[in-house]
XYZ file of C-alpha atoms in Angstrom:
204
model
C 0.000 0.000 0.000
C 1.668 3.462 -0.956
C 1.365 6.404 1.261
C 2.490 9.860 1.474
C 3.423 12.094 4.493
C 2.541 15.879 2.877
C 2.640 19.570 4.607
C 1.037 22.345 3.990
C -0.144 26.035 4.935
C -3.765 24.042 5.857
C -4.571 20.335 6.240
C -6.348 21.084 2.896
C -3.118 22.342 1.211
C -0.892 19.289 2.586
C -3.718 16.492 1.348
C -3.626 18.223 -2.277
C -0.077 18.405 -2.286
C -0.150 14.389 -1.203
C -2.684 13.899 -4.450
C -0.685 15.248 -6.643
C 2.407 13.052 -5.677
C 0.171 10.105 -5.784
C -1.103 11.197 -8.593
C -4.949 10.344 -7.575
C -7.988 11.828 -6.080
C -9.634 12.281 -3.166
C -12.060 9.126 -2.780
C -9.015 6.853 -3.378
C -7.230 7.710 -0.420
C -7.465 7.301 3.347
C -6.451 10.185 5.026
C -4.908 10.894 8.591
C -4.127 14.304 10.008
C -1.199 14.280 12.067
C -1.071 17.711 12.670
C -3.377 20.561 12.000
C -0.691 23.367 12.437
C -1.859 26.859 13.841
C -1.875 30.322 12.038
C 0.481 32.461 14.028
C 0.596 35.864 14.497
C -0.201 37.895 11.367
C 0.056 34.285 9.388
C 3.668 34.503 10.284
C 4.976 34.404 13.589
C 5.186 30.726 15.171
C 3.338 29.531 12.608
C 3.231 25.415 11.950
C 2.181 23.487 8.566
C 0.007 21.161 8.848
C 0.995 17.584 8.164
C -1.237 14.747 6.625
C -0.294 10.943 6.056
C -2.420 10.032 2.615
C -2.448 6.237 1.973
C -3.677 4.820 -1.365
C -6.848 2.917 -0.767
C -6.970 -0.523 -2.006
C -8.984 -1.360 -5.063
C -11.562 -3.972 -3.682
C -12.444 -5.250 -6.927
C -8.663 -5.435 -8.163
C -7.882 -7.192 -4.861
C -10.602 -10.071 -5.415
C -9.368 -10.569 -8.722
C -5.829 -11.585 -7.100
C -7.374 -13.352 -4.795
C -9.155 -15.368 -7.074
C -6.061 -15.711 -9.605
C -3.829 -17.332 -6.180
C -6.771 -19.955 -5.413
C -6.520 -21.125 -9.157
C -3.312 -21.106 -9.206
C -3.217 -22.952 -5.656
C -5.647 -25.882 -8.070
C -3.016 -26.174 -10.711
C -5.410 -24.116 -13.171
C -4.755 -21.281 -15.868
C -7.559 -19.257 -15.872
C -8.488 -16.033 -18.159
C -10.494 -13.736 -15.942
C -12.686 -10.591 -17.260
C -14.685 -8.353 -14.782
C -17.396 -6.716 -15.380
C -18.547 -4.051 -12.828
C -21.986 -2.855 -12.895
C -22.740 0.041 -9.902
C -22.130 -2.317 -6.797
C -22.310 -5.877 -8.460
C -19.172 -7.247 -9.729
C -18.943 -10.612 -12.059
C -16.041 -12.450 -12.506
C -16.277 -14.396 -15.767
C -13.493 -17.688 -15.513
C -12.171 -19.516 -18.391
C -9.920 -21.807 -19.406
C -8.715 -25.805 -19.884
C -10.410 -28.194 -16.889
C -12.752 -25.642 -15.872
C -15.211 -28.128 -14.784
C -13.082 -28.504 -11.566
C -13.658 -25.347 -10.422
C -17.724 -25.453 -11.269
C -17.520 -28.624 -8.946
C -21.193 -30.787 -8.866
C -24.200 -28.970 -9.281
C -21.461 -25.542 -9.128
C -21.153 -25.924 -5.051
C -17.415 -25.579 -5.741
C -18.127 -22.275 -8.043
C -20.464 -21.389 -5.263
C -18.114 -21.833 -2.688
C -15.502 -20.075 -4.332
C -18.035 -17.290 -4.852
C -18.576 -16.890 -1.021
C -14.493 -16.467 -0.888
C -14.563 -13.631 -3.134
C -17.387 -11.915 -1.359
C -15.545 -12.174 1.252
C -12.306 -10.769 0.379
C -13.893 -8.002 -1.911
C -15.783 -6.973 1.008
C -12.841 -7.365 3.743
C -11.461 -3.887 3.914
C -13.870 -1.845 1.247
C -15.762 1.075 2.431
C -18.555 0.066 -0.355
C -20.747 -2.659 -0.122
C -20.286 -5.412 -3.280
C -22.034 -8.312 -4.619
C -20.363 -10.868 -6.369
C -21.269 -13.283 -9.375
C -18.762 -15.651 -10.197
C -19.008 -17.685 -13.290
C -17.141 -19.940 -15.177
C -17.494 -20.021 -18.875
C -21.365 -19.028 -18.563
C -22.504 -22.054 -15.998
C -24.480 -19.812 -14.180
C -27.240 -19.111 -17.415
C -27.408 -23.268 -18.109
C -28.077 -23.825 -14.166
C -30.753 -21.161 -13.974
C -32.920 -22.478 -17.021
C -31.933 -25.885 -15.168
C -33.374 -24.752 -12.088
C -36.345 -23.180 -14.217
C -37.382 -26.052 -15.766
C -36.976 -28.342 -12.126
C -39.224 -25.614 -10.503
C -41.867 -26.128 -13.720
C -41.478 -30.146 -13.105
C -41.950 -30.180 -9.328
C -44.778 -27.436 -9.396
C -46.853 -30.017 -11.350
C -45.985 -32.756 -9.365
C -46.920 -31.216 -6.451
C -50.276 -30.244 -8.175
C -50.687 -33.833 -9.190
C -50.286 -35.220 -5.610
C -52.324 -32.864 -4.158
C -49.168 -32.284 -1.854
C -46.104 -30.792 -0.586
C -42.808 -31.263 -2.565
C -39.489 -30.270 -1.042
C -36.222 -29.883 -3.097
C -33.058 -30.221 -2.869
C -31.034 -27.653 -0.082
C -29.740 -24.839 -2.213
C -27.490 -20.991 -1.893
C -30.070 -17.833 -1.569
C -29.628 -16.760 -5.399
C -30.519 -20.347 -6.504
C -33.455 -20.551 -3.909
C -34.681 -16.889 -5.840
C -34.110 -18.478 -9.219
C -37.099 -20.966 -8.065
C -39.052 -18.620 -6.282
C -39.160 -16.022 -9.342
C -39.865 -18.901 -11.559
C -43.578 -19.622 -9.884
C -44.228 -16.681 -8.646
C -46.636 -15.794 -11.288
C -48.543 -19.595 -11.222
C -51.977 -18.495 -9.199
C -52.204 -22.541 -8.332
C -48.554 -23.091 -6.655
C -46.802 -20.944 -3.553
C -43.326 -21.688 -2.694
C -41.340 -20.850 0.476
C -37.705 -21.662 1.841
C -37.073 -23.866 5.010
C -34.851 -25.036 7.298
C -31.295 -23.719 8.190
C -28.440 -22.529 6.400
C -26.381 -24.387 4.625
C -29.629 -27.166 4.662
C -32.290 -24.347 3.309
C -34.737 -25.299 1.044
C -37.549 -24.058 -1.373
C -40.720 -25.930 -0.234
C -43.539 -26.117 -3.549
C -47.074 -26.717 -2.413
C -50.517 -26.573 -4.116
């Protein structure tokens, strides 16, 4: 992490002076006065700068993107990563040779992983992020998976006249369900049990 210890006339003089050596701005920087100085008389006499200590703020989403580049490397894999960042939501797209590895069964590695980086972008950030993590688009073919297993198990439990329970699954796979039957006037669906055993209950 770089700092800077910068003086100034002011505290607001010594913290410019700092952004200009670091060649950044403001919101990129933690800032900590050491001293505020003092005036003097007629601006002159006894007079003391102020002194500042400017660090460079860490770039959450640049940090999750080594993090995830040392735990693929830790699993013997080459991966190409692109991030996209989208107001608070970040997605890490993975791709590569043996990516099924990292997607794991039924993507509880992938999800796993994607815990880790919410994690670590979210570790020292001021901001608040949510993460996607994806590996060469599995998330799209396990939603219209989960789609069409909400679609199955909503009829079954309409034929059976009777509760169906599925599998335990992460939040944004539970919502995936939920959203897919919300709009079916003969089926309501709610999540039960505890974490990491929570599941989407379908009933008539």
């Amino acid at each position: 992490m770089k700092e800077i210890t910068a003086s100034g006339q002011t505290v607001e003089e010594a913290v410019q002076s700092a952004l200009e050596q670091l060649n950044t701005t403001k919101d990129q920087v933690e800032i900590d006065v050491i001293d505020e100085g003092k005036k003097g008389f007629f601006g002159i006499f006894g007079s003391k700068r102020a002194i500042v200590k400017v660090t460079l703020a860490k770039n959450p989403v640049k940090e999750a993107e080594k993090f995830i580049k040392e735990v693929t490397s830790n699993m013997n894999l080459t991966v190409e990563l692109t991030t996209t960042v989208k107001g608070n939501h970040v997605t890490y797209e993975l791709d590569g040779e043996n990516i099924a590895i990292i997607i794991g069964k039924r993507g509880q590695t992938l999800n796993a992983l994607q815990y880790l980086v919410h994690l670590a972008i979210n570790k020292d950030s001021k901001d608040y992020y949510t993460v996607t993590l994806d590996a060469e688009g599995y998330r799209n073919r396990r939603k219209e998976t989960l789609e069409s297993l909400a679609l199955k198990m909503a009829e079954k439990a309409k034929r059976m006249n009777n509760k169906v329970a599925l599998e335990p699954m992460p939040a944004f796979e539970r919502k995936i369900i939920h959203n897919a039957l919300q709009k079916k006037g003969d089926i309501s669906t709610y999540s039960d049990g505890v974490e990491p055993h929570r599941h989407i209950v379908i009933k008539p």
